Amino acid sequence: MAEPTPNQQIAPAARAGKQVFISYSHTPEENAAFVRNLAGRLTTAGFSVWLDEEQIAGGDYGEQILTAARQSEAAVFVVTERWTRRPWTRHELKLFGDRSNAGEDVRLVVLGREKVDYGALGPYLSPLLRIDWQPDDDDADARFWQIFCGIERETPGPRRDWAAKGRAIAEWGAQPDRARKEAPRVRPARTTERTASLSIAGEGQPVELVSSGADLFVVTDRGEWIGMTETGLLAPLPRLANALAWIEDTAGKLVVGTCDSMLACLQRDCWDYWRLAAPALSLCNVADRLYAGTVSGAVMHIANAKAEIFCRQREAVVALAAAGEDVLYTLGAQGQLGRVALDGSRTGETRWADATDLGRPFGFFPAVDIQRVGLFSATRLGFVEAATDRVRVAPLQIEDGVREVLFLGAGRWPFAIMTDAGKMFLASAELDRLQPAPLPPQAWVMGCCRAAGSALAAAWTREGRLYVIEKIDAAPRCAVEGGVMMAAPLHGARALAVLTTGAAGDLSMRMVPP
């Protein structure tokens, strides 16, 4: 019998999908970003996470909070100084405290992000499990394991194993209970690869694949940018602070926004740095201009190695999108949609657009028509028409929650939609038709990308397989059988670069032909 992998040894039993309520402060944006990351980890671990910015759709805010608190089987209180001063967070704490005092089996975890006086918060926090996770704590996997055990009321075990156990759950999760269905026939993988595998040596865990020109970079959680081509590794780059956004500018150079309020522009084998007023959460090219949206709400124009404030928004700018060469759309952290005309002036004026029919928008995606911008919320999708600023909501509704919308190119099925439940759909250009991707029913999709050659898309699943979808009505091709962490198309779609991990945790890059 084969020895189990490390992840198999420490993966927990299947979870029943407990609903976990997260109580936190939306400001500063760094705290909200931390909570979103935590929510993603908990979702991967098999929990159903209730986060107000994702679940509240207007109406009676208090009633929706009360309903969620009653229905949740666990709660995580992310405690900061600002959290202690918010009336609503104190109210949320009382709701769960009253349930616990009444004898209900509700699991409560206090996650300390700042030093606060817990005694001043009343009797509710004192008997609860408290975990200290300060912003400068670099052992995130160990802290996540403590949270997981607190929710499950399990003992965390030896401290030396915490990081490995937390990392395994955050990466692979607990397999949900699912009804077994007859899986469609999957074509076998092709055996030939364009190049031999490239061995990658890095200290951190990969978090992203970033394509720039003919090169591809593996980005790790330790700030490493490990570059490679189809034939070998590039010279090591100096490390960056945590990357928040990146883009290839109009000159073809990679630009990265970091959490230390810098823009880093790649110049061969080194970085040039530009100082910003605040960390950039979003970047966008418009014609020959580069714009950055920041945590402070400023939209900055980047030119000649200088950053100047172009306009200011009411809240942190989490996304930017261009409609043609004359209009820039901004999206705030609370869903405010702004329109800025680009008329050549040094400063711009924002006109606000109404997106309430869509719900609270979370992000943009490219549309087939350049005079439109795609926009999505937790369950709805639509377009912003640049000529009128009218938001047209598509008739489709994604009940499982929209995680990401990917533009595959101007074809019959130009959009891939991934959901919080690990499902993948293909959508028509007008978003009026939705088709499930032809993947095996047990596949839990972790990510997808544009495919090389004539295929529609490539998707990788939680069990580590890579599928290439070539036709909407045909079984997918299983291109890699296991160990897949993520994939990205190489420049010119000559091949798919696939990052894989072995049983010993070693990383390698494989080039899969179209």
mmCIF file of N, CA and C in Angstrom, residues 435-494:
data_model
loop_
_atom_site.group_PDB
_atom_site.id
_atom_site.type_symbol
_atom_site.label_atom_id
_atom_site.label_comp_id
_atom_site.label_asym_id
_atom_site.label_seq_id
_atom_site.Cartn_x
_atom_site.Cartn_y
_atom_site.Cartn_z
ATOM 1 N N GLN A 435 -23.664 27.866 -19.015
ATOM 2 C CA GLN A 435 -23.475 26.444 -19.260
ATOM 3 C C GLN A 435 -22.451 25.897 -18.269
ATOM 4 N N PRO A 436 -22.771 24.842 -17.512
ATOM 5 C CA PRO A 436 -21.752 24.267 -16.627
ATOM 6 C C PRO A 436 -20.554 23.767 -17.429
ATOM 7 N N ALA A 437 -19.367 24.014 -16.931
ATOM 8 C CA ALA A 437 -18.176 23.488 -17.593
ATOM 9 C C ALA A 437 -18.215 21.964 -17.536
ATOM 10 N N PRO A 438 -17.806 21.296 -18.617
ATOM 11 C CA PRO A 438 -17.935 19.828 -18.678
ATOM 12 C C PRO A 438 -16.857 19.109 -17.866
ATOM 13 N N LEU A 439 -16.846 19.357 -16.572
ATOM 14 C CA LEU A 439 -15.874 18.725 -15.677
ATOM 15 C C LEU A 439 -16.532 17.573 -14.932
ATOM 16 N N PRO A 440 -15.750 16.635 -14.407
ATOM 17 C CA PRO A 440 -16.353 15.560 -13.597
ATOM 18 C C PRO A 440 -17.141 16.151 -12.432
ATOM 19 N N PRO A 441 -18.275 15.550 -12.068
ATOM 20 C CA PRO A 441 -19.145 16.135 -11.036
ATOM 21 C C PRO A 441 -18.472 16.257 -9.680
ATOM 22 N N GLN A 442 -17.467 15.439 -9.381
ATOM 23 C CA GLN A 442 -16.814 15.522 -8.082
ATOM 24 C C GLN A 442 -15.696 16.552 -8.060
ATOM 25 N N ALA A 443 -15.390 17.176 -9.190
ATOM 26 C CA ALA A 443 -14.281 18.126 -9.250
ATOM 27 C C ALA A 443 -14.640 19.421 -8.520
ATOM 28 N N TRP A 444 -13.746 19.871 -7.633
ATOM 29 C CA TRP A 444 -13.899 21.139 -6.926
ATOM 30 C C TRP A 444 -12.869 22.087 -7.524
ATOM 31 N N VAL A 445 -13.329 23.076 -8.290
ATOM 32 C CA VAL A 445 -12.428 23.934 -9.060
ATOM 33 C C VAL A 445 -11.748 24.945 -8.133
ATOM 34 N N MET A 446 -10.420 24.956 -8.170
ATOM 35 C CA MET A 446 -9.637 25.909 -7.390
ATOM 36 C C MET A 446 -9.255 27.138 -8.202
ATOM 37 N N GLY A 447 -9.193 27.000 -9.537
ATOM 38 C CA GLY A 447 -8.838 28.130 -10.386
ATOM 39 C C GLY A 447 -8.888 27.741 -11.841
ATOM 40 N N CYS A 448 -8.871 28.739 -12.712
ATOM 41 C CA CYS A 448 -8.850 28.464 -14.136
ATOM 42 C C CYS A 448 -8.108 29.585 -14.840
ATOM 43 N N CYS A 449 -7.783 29.363 -16.103
ATOM 44 C CA CYS A 449 -7.073 30.358 -16.897
ATOM 45 C C CYS A 449 -7.413 30.128 -18.361
ATOM 46 N N ARG A 450 -7.037 31.078 -19.189
ATOM 47 C CA ARG A 450 -7.162 30.870 -20.626
ATOM 48 C C ARG A 450 -6.250 29.726 -21.029
ATOM 49 N N ALA A 451 -6.706 28.926 -21.956
ATOM 50 C CA ALA A 451 -5.925 27.759 -22.380
ATOM 51 C C ALA A 451 -5.064 28.112 -23.583
ATOM 52 N N ALA A 452 -4.038 27.306 -23.799
ATOM 53 C CA ALA A 452 -3.190 27.480 -24.967
ATOM 54 C C ALA A 452 -3.874 26.879 -26.193
ATOM 55 N N GLY A 453 -3.525 27.377 -27.362
ATOM 56 C CA GLY A 453 -4.079 26.834 -28.598
ATOM 57 C C GLY A 453 -5.539 27.184 -28.776
ATOM 58 N N SER A 454 -6.317 26.244 -29.275
ATOM 59 C CA SER A 454 -7.712 26.499 -29.618
ATOM 60 C C SER A 454 -8.686 26.115 -28.509
ATOM 61 N N ALA A 455 -8.186 25.633 -27.366
ATOM 62 C CA ALA A 455 -9.070 25.233 -26.282
ATOM 63 C C ALA A 455 -9.715 26.456 -25.630
ATOM 64 N N LEU A 456 -10.850 26.212 -24.947
ATOM 65 C CA LEU A 456 -11.559 27.309 -24.285
ATOM 66 C C LEU A 456 -10.840 27.759 -23.014
ATOM 67 N N ALA A 457 -10.576 26.822 -22.126
ATOM 68 C CA ALA A 457 -10.010 27.173 -20.826
ATOM 69 C C ALA A 457 -9.323 25.958 -20.225
ATOM 70 N N ALA A 458 -8.509 26.222 -19.212
ATOM 71 C CA ALA A 458 -7.913 25.166 -18.392
ATOM 72 C C ALA A 458 -8.335 25.406 -16.955
ATOM 73 N N ALA A 459 -8.641 24.342 -16.220
ATOM 74 C CA ALA A 459 -9.079 24.451 -14.829
ATOM 75 C C ALA A 459 -8.344 23.422 -13.993
ATOM 76 N N TRP A 460 -7.936 23.847 -12.785
ATOM 77 C CA TRP A 460 -7.315 22.886 -11.886
ATOM 78 C C TRP A 460 -8.188 22.714 -10.663
ATOM 79 N N THR A 461 -8.159 21.516 -10.098
ATOM 80 C CA THR A 461 -9.109 21.133 -9.058
ATOM 81 C C THR A 461 -8.397 20.858 -7.747
ATOM 82 N N ARG A 462 -9.190 20.701 -6.694
ATOM 83 C CA ARG A 462 -8.630 20.531 -5.362
ATOM 84 C C ARG A 462 -7.814 19.246 -5.250
ATOM 85 N N GLU A 463 -8.157 18.233 -6.026
ATOM 86 C CA GLU A 463 -7.368 17.005 -5.955
ATOM 87 C C GLU A 463 -6.086 17.095 -6.772
ATOM 88 N N GLY A 464 -5.817 18.274 -7.392
ATOM 89 C CA GLY A 464 -4.539 18.483 -8.064
ATOM 90 C C GLY A 464 -4.509 18.094 -9.527
ATOM 91 N N ARG A 465 -5.662 17.929 -10.161
ATOM 92 C CA ARG A 465 -5.685 17.602 -11.590
ATOM 93 C C ARG A 465 -5.886 18.876 -12.419
ATOM 94 N N LEU A 466 -5.330 18.851 -13.625
ATOM 95 C CA LEU A 466 -5.521 19.952 -14.574
ATOM 96 C C LEU A 466 -6.326 19.444 -15.757
ATOM 97 N N TYR A 467 -7.460 20.085 -16.019
ATOM 98 C CA TYR A 467 -8.310 19.724 -17.147
ATOM 99 C C TYR A 467 -8.267 20.831 -18.200
ATOM 100 N N VAL A 468 -8.193 20.431 -19.459
ATOM 101 C CA VAL A 468 -8.261 21.373 -20.565
ATOM 102 C C VAL A 468 -9.616 21.202 -21.242
ATOM 103 N N ILE A 469 -10.397 22.279 -21.279
ATOM 104 C CA ILE A 469 -11.745 22.246 -21.868
ATOM 105 C C ILE A 469 -11.641 22.742 -23.303
ATOM 106 N N GLU A 470 -11.894 21.865 -24.245
ATOM 107 C CA GLU A 470 -11.740 22.214 -25.658
ATOM 108 C C GLU A 470 -13.073 22.515 -26.331
ATOM 109 N N LYS A 471 -14.144 21.884 -25.839
ATOM 110 C CA LYS A 471 -15.479 22.139 -26.374
ATOM 111 C C LYS A 471 -16.476 22.071 -25.234
ATOM 112 N N ILE A 472 -17.538 22.848 -25.342
ATOM 113 C CA ILE A 472 -18.526 22.919 -24.287
ATOM 114 C C ILE A 472 -19.320 21.628 -24.173
ATOM 115 N N ASP A 473 -19.410 20.864 -25.257
ATOM 116 C CA ASP A 473 -20.214 19.648 -25.257
ATOM 117 C C ASP A 473 -19.366 18.385 -25.309
ATOM 118 N N ALA A 474 -18.084 18.496 -24.971
ATOM 119 C CA ALA A 474 -17.200 17.334 -25.013
ATOM 120 C C ALA A 474 -16.490 17.171 -23.680
ATOM 121 N N ALA A 475 -16.145 15.930 -23.350
ATOM 122 C CA ALA A 475 -15.430 15.673 -22.108
ATOM 123 C C ALA A 475 -14.085 16.389 -22.129
ATOM 124 N N PRO A 476 -13.650 16.920 -20.996
ATOM 125 C CA PRO A 476 -12.371 17.633 -20.978
ATOM 126 C C PRO A 476 -11.193 16.662 -21.081
ATOM 127 N N ARG A 477 -10.054 17.207 -21.412
ATOM 128 C CA ARG A 477 -8.822 16.419 -21.436
ATOM 129 C C ARG A 477 -8.092 16.612 -20.123
ATOM 130 N N CYS A 478 -7.759 15.528 -19.436
ATOM 131 C CA CYS A 478 -6.978 15.612 -18.207
ATOM 132 C C CYS A 478 -5.512 15.713 -18.616
ATOM 133 N N ALA A 479 -4.962 16.928 -18.506
ATOM 134 C CA ALA A 479 -3.603 17.175 -18.992
ATOM 135 C C ALA A 479 -2.539 16.801 -17.974
ATOM 136 N N VAL A 480 -2.839 16.953 -16.672
ATOM 137 C CA VAL A 480 -1.908 16.575 -15.611
ATOM 138 C C VAL A 480 -2.716 15.849 -14.538
ATOM 139 N N GLU A 481 -2.232 14.684 -14.110
ATOM 140 C CA GLU A 481 -3.024 13.814 -13.247
ATOM 141 C C GLU A 481 -3.020 14.190 -11.778
ATOM 142 N N GLY A 482 -2.008 14.916 -11.298
ATOM 143 C CA GLY A 482 -1.981 15.226 -9.876
ATOM 144 C C GLY A 482 -0.899 16.218 -9.522
ATOM 145 N N GLY A 483 -1.036 16.811 -8.344
ATOM 146 C CA GLY A 483 -0.027 17.719 -7.834
ATOM 147 C C GLY A 483 -0.106 19.131 -8.360
ATOM 148 N N VAL A 484 -1.158 19.487 -9.117
ATOM 149 C CA VAL A 484 -1.246 20.821 -9.719
ATOM 150 C C VAL A 484 -1.672 21.840 -8.673
ATOM 151 N N MET A 485 -0.919 22.931 -8.575
ATOM 152 C CA MET A 485 -1.260 24.025 -7.668
ATOM 153 C C MET A 485 -1.922 25.174 -8.411
ATOM 154 N N MET A 486 -1.421 25.516 -9.603
ATOM 155 C CA MET A 486 -1.987 26.585 -10.412
ATOM 156 C C MET A 486 -1.367 26.522 -11.800
ATOM 157 N N ALA A 487 -1.946 27.265 -12.744
ATOM 158 C CA ALA A 487 -1.459 27.256 -14.123
ATOM 159 C C ALA A 487 -1.686 28.624 -14.745
ATOM 160 N N ALA A 488 -0.972 28.892 -15.837
ATOM 161 C CA ALA A 488 -1.115 30.147 -16.572
ATOM 162 C C ALA A 488 -0.629 29.930 -17.988
ATOM 163 N N PRO A 489 -1.232 30.609 -18.993
ATOM 164 C CA PRO A 489 -0.743 30.474 -20.365
ATOM 165 C C PRO A 489 0.539 31.269 -20.561
ATOM 166 N N LEU A 490 1.469 30.710 -21.293
ATOM 167 C CA LEU A 490 2.675 31.451 -21.643
ATOM 168 C C LEU A 490 2.355 32.490 -22.706
ATOM 169 N N HIS A 491 3.234 33.471 -22.835
ATOM 170 C CA HIS A 491 3.039 34.552 -23.803
ATOM 171 C C HIS A 491 2.811 33.961 -25.194
ATOM 172 N N GLY A 492 1.768 34.442 -25.878
ATOM 173 C CA GLY A 492 1.461 33.929 -27.209
ATOM 174 C C GLY A 492 0.734 32.610 -27.190
ATOM 175 N N ALA A 493 0.351 32.130 -25.993
ATOM 176 C CA ALA A 493 -0.408 30.879 -25.848
ATOM 177 C C ALA A 493 0.301 29.708 -26.506
ATOM 178 N N ARG A 494 1.631 29.674 -26.396
ATOM 179 C CA ARG A 494 2.374 28.550 -26.976
ATOM 180 C C ARG A 494 2.218 27.289 -26.134
#
